[in-house]
mmCIF file of C-alpha atoms and ligand atoms in Angstrom:
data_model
loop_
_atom_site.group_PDB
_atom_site.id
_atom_site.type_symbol
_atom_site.label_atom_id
_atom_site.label_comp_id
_atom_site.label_asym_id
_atom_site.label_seq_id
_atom_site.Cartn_x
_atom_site.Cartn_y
_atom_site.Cartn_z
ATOM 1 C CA UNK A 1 0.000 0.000 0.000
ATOM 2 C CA UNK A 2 2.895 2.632 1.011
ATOM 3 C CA UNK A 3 6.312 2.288 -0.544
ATOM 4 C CA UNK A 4 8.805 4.783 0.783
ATOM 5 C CA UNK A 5 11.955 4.657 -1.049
ATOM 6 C CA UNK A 6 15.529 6.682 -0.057
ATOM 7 C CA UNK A 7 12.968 9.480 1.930
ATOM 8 C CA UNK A 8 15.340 12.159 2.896
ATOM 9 C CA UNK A 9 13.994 15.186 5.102
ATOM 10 C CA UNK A 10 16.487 17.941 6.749
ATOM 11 C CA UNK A 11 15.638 21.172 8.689
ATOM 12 C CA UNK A 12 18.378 23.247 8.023
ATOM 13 C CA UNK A 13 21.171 21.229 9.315
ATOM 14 C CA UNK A 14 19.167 18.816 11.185
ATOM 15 C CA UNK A 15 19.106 15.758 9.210
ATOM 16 C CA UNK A 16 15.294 14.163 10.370
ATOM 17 C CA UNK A 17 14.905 11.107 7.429
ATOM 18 C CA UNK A 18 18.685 9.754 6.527
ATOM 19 C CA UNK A 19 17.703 7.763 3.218
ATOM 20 C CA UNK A 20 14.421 6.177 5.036
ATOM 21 C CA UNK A 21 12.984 2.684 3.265
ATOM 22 C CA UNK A 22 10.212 1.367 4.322
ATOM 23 C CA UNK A 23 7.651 -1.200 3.054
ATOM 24 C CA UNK A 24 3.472 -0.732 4.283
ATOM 25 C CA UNK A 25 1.378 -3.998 2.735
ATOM 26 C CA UNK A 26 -2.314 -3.479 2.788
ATOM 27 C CA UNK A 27 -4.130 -4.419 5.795
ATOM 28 C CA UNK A 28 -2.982 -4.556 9.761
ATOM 29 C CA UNK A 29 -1.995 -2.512 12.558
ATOM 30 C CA UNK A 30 1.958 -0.684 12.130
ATOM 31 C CA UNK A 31 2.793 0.837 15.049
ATOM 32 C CA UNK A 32 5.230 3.586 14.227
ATOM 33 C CA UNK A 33 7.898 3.960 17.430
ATOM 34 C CA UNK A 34 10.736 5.905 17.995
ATOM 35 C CA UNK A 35 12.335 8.024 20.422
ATOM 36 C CA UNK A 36 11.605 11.183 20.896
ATOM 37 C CA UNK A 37 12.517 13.260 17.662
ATOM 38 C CA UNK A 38 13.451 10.381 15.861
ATOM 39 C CA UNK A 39 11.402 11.427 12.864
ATOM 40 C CA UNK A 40 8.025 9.396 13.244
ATOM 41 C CA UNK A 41 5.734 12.573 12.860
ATOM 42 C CA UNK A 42 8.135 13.899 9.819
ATOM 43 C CA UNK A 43 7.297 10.338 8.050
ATOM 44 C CA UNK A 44 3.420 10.576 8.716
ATOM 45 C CA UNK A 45 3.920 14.378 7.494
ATOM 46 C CA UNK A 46 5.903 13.402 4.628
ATOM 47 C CA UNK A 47 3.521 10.477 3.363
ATOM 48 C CA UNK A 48 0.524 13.268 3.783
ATOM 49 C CA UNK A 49 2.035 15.827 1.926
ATOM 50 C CA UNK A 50 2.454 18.215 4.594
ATOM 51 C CA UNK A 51 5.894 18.189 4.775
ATOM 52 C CA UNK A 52 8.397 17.387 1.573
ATOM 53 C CA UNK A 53 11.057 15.522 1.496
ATOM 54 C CA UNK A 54 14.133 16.877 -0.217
ATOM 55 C CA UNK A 55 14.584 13.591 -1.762
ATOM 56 C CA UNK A 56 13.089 10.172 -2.304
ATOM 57 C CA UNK A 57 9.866 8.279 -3.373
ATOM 58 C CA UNK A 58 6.984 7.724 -1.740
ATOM 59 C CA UNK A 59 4.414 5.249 -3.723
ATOM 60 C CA UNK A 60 0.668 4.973 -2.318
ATOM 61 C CA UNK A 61 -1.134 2.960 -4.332
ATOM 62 C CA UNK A 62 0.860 2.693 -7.046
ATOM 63 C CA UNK A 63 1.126 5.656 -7.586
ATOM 64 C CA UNK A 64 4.201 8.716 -6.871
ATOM 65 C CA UNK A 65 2.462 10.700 -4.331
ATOM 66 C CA UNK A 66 5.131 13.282 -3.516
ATOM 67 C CA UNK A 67 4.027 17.091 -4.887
ATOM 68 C CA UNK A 68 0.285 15.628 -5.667
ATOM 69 C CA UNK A 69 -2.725 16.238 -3.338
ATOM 70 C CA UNK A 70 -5.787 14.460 -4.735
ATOM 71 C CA UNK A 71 -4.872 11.151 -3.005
ATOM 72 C CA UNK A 72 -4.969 12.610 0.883
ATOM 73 C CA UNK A 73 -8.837 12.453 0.693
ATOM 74 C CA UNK A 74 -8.424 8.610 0.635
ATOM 75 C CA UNK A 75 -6.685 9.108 4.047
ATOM 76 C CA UNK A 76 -8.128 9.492 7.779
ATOM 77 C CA UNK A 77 -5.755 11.244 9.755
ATOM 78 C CA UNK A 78 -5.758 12.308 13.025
ATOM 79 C CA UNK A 79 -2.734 14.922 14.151
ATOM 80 C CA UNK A 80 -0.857 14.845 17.404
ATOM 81 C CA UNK A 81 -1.669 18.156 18.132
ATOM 82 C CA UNK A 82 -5.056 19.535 16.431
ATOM 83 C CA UNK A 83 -5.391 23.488 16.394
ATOM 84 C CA UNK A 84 -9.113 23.329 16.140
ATOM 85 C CA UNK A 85 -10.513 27.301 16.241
ATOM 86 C CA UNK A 86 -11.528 28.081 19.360
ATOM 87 C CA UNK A 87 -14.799 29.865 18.695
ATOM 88 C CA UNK A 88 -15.893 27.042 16.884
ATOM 89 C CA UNK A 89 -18.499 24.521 18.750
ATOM 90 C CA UNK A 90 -17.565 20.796 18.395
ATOM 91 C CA UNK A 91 -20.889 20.206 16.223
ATOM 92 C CA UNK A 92 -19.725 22.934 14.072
ATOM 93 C CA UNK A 93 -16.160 21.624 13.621
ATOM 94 C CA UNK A 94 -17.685 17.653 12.589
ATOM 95 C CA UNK A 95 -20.118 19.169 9.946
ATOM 96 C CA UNK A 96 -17.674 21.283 8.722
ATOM 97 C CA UNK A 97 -15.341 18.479 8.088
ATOM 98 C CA UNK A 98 -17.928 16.225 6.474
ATOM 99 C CA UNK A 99 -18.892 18.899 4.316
ATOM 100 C CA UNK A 100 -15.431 18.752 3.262
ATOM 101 C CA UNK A 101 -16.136 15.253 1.425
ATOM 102 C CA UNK A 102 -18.249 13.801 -0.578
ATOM 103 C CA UNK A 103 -18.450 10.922 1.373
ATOM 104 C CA UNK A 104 -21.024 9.177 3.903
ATOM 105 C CA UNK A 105 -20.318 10.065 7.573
ATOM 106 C CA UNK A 106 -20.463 7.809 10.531
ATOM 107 C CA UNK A 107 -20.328 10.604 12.946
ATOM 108 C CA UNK A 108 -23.242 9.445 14.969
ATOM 109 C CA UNK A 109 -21.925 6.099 16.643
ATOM 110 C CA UNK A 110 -18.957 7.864 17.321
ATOM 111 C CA UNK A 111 -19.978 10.474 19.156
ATOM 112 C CA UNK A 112 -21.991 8.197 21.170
ATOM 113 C CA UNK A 113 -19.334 5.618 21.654
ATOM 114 C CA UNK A 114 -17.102 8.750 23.396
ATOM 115 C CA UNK A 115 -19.954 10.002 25.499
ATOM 116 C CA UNK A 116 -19.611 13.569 23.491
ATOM 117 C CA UNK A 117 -23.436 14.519 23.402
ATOM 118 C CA UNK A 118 -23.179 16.770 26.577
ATOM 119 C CA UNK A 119 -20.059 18.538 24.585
ATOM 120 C CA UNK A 120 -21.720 19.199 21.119
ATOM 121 C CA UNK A 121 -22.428 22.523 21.571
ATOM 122 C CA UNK A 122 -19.719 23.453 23.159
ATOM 123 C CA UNK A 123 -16.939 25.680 22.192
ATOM 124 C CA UNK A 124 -13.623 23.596 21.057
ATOM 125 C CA UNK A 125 -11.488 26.255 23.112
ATOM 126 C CA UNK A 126 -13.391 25.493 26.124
ATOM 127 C CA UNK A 127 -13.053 21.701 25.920
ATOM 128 C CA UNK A 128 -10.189 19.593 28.134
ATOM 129 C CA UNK A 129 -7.677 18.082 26.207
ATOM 130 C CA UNK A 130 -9.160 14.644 26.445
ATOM 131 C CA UNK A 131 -12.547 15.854 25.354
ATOM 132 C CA UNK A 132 -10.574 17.662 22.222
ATOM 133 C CA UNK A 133 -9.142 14.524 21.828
ATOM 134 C CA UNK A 134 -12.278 12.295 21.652
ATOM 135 C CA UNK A 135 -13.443 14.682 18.892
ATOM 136 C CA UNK A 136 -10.596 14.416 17.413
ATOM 137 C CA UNK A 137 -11.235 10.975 16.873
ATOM 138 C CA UNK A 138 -14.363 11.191 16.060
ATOM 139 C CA UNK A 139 -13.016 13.258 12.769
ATOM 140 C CA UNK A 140 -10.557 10.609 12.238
ATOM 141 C CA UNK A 141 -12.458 7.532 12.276
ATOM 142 C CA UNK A 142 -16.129 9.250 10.949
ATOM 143 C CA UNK A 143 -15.043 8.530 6.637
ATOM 144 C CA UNK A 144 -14.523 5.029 5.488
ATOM 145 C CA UNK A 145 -10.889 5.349 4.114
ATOM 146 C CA UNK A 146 -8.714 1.989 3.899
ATOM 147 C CA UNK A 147 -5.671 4.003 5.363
ATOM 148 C CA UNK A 148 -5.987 5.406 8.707
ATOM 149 C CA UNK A 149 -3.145 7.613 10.104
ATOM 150 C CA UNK A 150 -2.825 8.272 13.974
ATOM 151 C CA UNK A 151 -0.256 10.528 15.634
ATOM 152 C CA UNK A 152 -0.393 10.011 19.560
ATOM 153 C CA UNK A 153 -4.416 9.325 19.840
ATOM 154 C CA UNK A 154 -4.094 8.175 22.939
ATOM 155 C CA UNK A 155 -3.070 11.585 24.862
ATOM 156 C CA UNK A 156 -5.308 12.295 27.961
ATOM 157 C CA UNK A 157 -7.711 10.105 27.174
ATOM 158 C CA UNK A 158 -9.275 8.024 30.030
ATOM 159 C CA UNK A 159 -9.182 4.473 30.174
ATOM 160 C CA UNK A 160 -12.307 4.215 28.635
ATOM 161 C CA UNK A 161 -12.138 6.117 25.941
ATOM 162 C CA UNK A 162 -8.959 4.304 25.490
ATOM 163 C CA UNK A 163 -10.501 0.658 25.273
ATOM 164 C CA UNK A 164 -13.212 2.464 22.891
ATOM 165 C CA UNK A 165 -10.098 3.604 20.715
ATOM 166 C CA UNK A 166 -8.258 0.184 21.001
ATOM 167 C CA UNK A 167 -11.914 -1.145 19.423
ATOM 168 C CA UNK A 168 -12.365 1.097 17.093
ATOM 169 C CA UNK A 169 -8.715 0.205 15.238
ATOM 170 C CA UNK A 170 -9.494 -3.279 15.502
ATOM 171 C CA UNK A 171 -12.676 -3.062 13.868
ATOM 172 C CA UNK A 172 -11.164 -0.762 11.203
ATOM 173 C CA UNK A 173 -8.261 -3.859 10.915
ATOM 174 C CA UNK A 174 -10.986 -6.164 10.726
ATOM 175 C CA UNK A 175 -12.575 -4.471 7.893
ATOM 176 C CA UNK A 176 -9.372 -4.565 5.983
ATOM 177 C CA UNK A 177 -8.001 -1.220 6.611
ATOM 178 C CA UNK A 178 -4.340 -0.185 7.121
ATOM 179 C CA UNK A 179 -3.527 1.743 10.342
ATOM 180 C CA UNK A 180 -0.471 3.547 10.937
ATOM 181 C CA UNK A 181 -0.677 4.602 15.099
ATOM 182 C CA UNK A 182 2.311 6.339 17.032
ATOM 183 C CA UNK A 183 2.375 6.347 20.752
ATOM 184 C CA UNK A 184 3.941 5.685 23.935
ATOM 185 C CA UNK A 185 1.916 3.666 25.610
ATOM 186 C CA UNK A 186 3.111 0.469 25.255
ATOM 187 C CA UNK A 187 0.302 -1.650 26.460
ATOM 188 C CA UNK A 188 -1.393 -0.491 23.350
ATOM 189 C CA UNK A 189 1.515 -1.805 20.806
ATOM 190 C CA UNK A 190 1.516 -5.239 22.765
ATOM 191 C CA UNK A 191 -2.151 -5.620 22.238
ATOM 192 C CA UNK A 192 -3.019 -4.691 18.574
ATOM 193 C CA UNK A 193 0.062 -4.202 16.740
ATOM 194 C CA UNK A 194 0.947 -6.740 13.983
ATOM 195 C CA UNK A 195 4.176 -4.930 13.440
ATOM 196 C CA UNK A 196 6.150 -2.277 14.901
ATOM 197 C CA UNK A 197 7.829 0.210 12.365
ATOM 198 C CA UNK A 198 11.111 1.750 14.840
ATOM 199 C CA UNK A 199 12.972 4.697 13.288
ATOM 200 C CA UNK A 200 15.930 5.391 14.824
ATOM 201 C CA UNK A 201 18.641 7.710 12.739
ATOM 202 C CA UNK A 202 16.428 8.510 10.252
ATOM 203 C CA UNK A 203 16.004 5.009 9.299
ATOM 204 C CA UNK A 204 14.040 2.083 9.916
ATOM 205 C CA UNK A 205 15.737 0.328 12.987
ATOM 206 C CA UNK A 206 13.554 -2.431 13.245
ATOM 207 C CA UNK A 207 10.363 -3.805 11.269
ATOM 208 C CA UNK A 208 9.143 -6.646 12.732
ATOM 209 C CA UNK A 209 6.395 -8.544 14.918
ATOM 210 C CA UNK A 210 6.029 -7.681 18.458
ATOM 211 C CA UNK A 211 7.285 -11.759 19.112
ATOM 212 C CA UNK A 212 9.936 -11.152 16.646
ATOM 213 C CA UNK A 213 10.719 -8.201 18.507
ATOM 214 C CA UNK A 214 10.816 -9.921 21.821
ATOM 215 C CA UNK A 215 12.354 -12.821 20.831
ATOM 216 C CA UNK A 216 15.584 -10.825 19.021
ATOM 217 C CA UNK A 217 16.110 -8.970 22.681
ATOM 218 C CA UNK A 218 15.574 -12.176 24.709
ATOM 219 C CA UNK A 219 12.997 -9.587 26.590
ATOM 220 C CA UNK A 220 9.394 -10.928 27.733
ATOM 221 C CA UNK A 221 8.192 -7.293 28.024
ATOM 222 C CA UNK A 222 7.624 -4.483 25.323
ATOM 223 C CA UNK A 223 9.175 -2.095 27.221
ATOM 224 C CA UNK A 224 12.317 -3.786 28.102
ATOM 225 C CA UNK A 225 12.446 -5.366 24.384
ATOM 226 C CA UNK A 226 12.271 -1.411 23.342
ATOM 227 C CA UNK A 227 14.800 -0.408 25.694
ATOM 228 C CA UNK A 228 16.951 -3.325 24.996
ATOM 229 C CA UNK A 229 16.753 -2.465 21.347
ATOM 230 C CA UNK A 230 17.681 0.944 21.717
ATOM 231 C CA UNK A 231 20.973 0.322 24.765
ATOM 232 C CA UNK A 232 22.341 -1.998 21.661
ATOM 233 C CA UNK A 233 23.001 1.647 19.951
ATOM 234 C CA UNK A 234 23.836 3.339 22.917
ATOM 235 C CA UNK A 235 20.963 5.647 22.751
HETATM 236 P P1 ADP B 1 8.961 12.527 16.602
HETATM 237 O O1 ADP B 1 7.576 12.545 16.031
HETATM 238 O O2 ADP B 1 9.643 11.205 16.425
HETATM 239 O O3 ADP B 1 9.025 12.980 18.041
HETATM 240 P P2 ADP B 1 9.415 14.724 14.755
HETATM 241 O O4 ADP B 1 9.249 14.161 13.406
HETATM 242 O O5 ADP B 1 8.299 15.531 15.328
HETATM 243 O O6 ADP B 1 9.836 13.553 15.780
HETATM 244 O O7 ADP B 1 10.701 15.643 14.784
HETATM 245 C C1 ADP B 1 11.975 15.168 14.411
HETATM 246 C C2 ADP B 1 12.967 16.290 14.560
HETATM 247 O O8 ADP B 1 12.712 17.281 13.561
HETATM 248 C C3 ADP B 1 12.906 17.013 15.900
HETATM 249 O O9 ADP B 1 14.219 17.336 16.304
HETATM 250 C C4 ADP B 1 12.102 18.268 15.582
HETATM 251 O O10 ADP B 1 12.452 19.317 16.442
HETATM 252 C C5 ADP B 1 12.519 18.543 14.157
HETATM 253 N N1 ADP B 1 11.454 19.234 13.379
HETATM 254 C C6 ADP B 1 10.233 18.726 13.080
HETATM 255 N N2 ADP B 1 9.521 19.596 12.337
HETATM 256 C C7 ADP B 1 10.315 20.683 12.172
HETATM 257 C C8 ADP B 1 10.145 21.931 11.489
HETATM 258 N N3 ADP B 1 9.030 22.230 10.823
HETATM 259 N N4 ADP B 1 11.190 22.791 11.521
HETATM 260 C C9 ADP B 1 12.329 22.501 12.177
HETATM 261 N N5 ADP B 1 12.557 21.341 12.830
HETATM 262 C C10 ADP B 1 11.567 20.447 12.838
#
């Protein structure tokens, strides 16, 4: 589905993506990990269009996606940080993004499944960051799209809403969609991820199961297969 070929990014002398190959089949759960500032949003960014590359390929469905923009309305994505406008109320914002495409919304379930009713006509700068959050999702997962993009969904969210999220991608898995998720909470990788994506130098460290992954560090836990992984570079 994504084919990223020699992706190199740089911010003035910071070198971010260091010749970056990576291979994305159709279908499953990647979990994109990293340390912090290893490049994981710049790759999401990059595959969107948001940021380019200086050089490099980047194939989504067959087709050479860097400079185009028609093919981002076949993708859900949901930002790490959103900067809704604050005068905006929450039902405002979600029929202002379905207007944006000519496509059947599920926003209904969704705000039901996140308890948002009470919060609809409220206004986004007045929400907590885990009710910003839920709506945020809400816009992410309200379009049928087969690739689904998530930077760090899982901030401030309660454990609730975090066991509706955890659903949510697996449904969208089971349907046949391809999910791309970054975060830090672990628990989350060990329980949905078919493979973990790991940049580390601007390059794909490891791409692998989470067994695979645990197996190659001699480590029973995520965590300590992680940190394993990375106290082999001395990072
Ligand atoms: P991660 O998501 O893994 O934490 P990022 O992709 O956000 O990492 O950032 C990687 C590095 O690139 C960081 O050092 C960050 O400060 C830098 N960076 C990201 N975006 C920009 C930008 N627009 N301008 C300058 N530096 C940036």
């Amino acid at each position: 589905m994504i084919e990223v070929k020699q992706l190199h990014k740089t911010f003035g002398k910071l070198t971010v993506l260091d010749g970056l190959d990576l291979s994305i089949k159709s279908g499953g759960i990647f979990a994109v990990l990293g340390p912090n500032g290893s490049g994981k949003t710049t790759l999401i960014k990059c595959i969107l269009g948001m940021v380019i590359p200086q050089k490099g390929e980047i194939i989504y469905d067959g087709e050479e996606i860097i400079g185009k923009s028609d093919y981002r309305n076949k993708i859900n994505y949901m930002p790490q940080i959103a900067n809704f406008p604050a005068n905006l109320s929450v039902i405002e914002l979600i029929e202002m993004v379905k207007n944006l495409r000519p496509k059947e919304a599920r926003e209904t379930e969704l705000i039901s499944l996140f308890g948002l009713e009470p919060h609809l006509d409220k206004k986004l700068g007045n929400l907590s960051g885990g009710t910003k959050q839920k709506v945020n999702i809400v816009l992410a997962f309200m379009f049928d799209s087969n690739l689904i993009i998530l930077d760090e969904p899982t901030t401030g969210l309660d454990p609730i809403a975090l066991i509706s999220l955890k659903e949510l991608i697996q449904k969208a898995k089971n349907e046949g969609k391809t999910i791309l998720v970054t975060t830090h909470i672990m628990s989350l990788v060990d329980d949905i991820a078919d493979e973990i994506v790991f940049l580390l130098d601007g390059k794909i460290y490891f791409k692998g199961s989470v067994p695979q992954l645990k197996e190659q560090t001699g480590e029973a836990q995520l965590e300590h297969a992680i940190a394993n992984l990375l106290r082999k570079q001395n990072v």
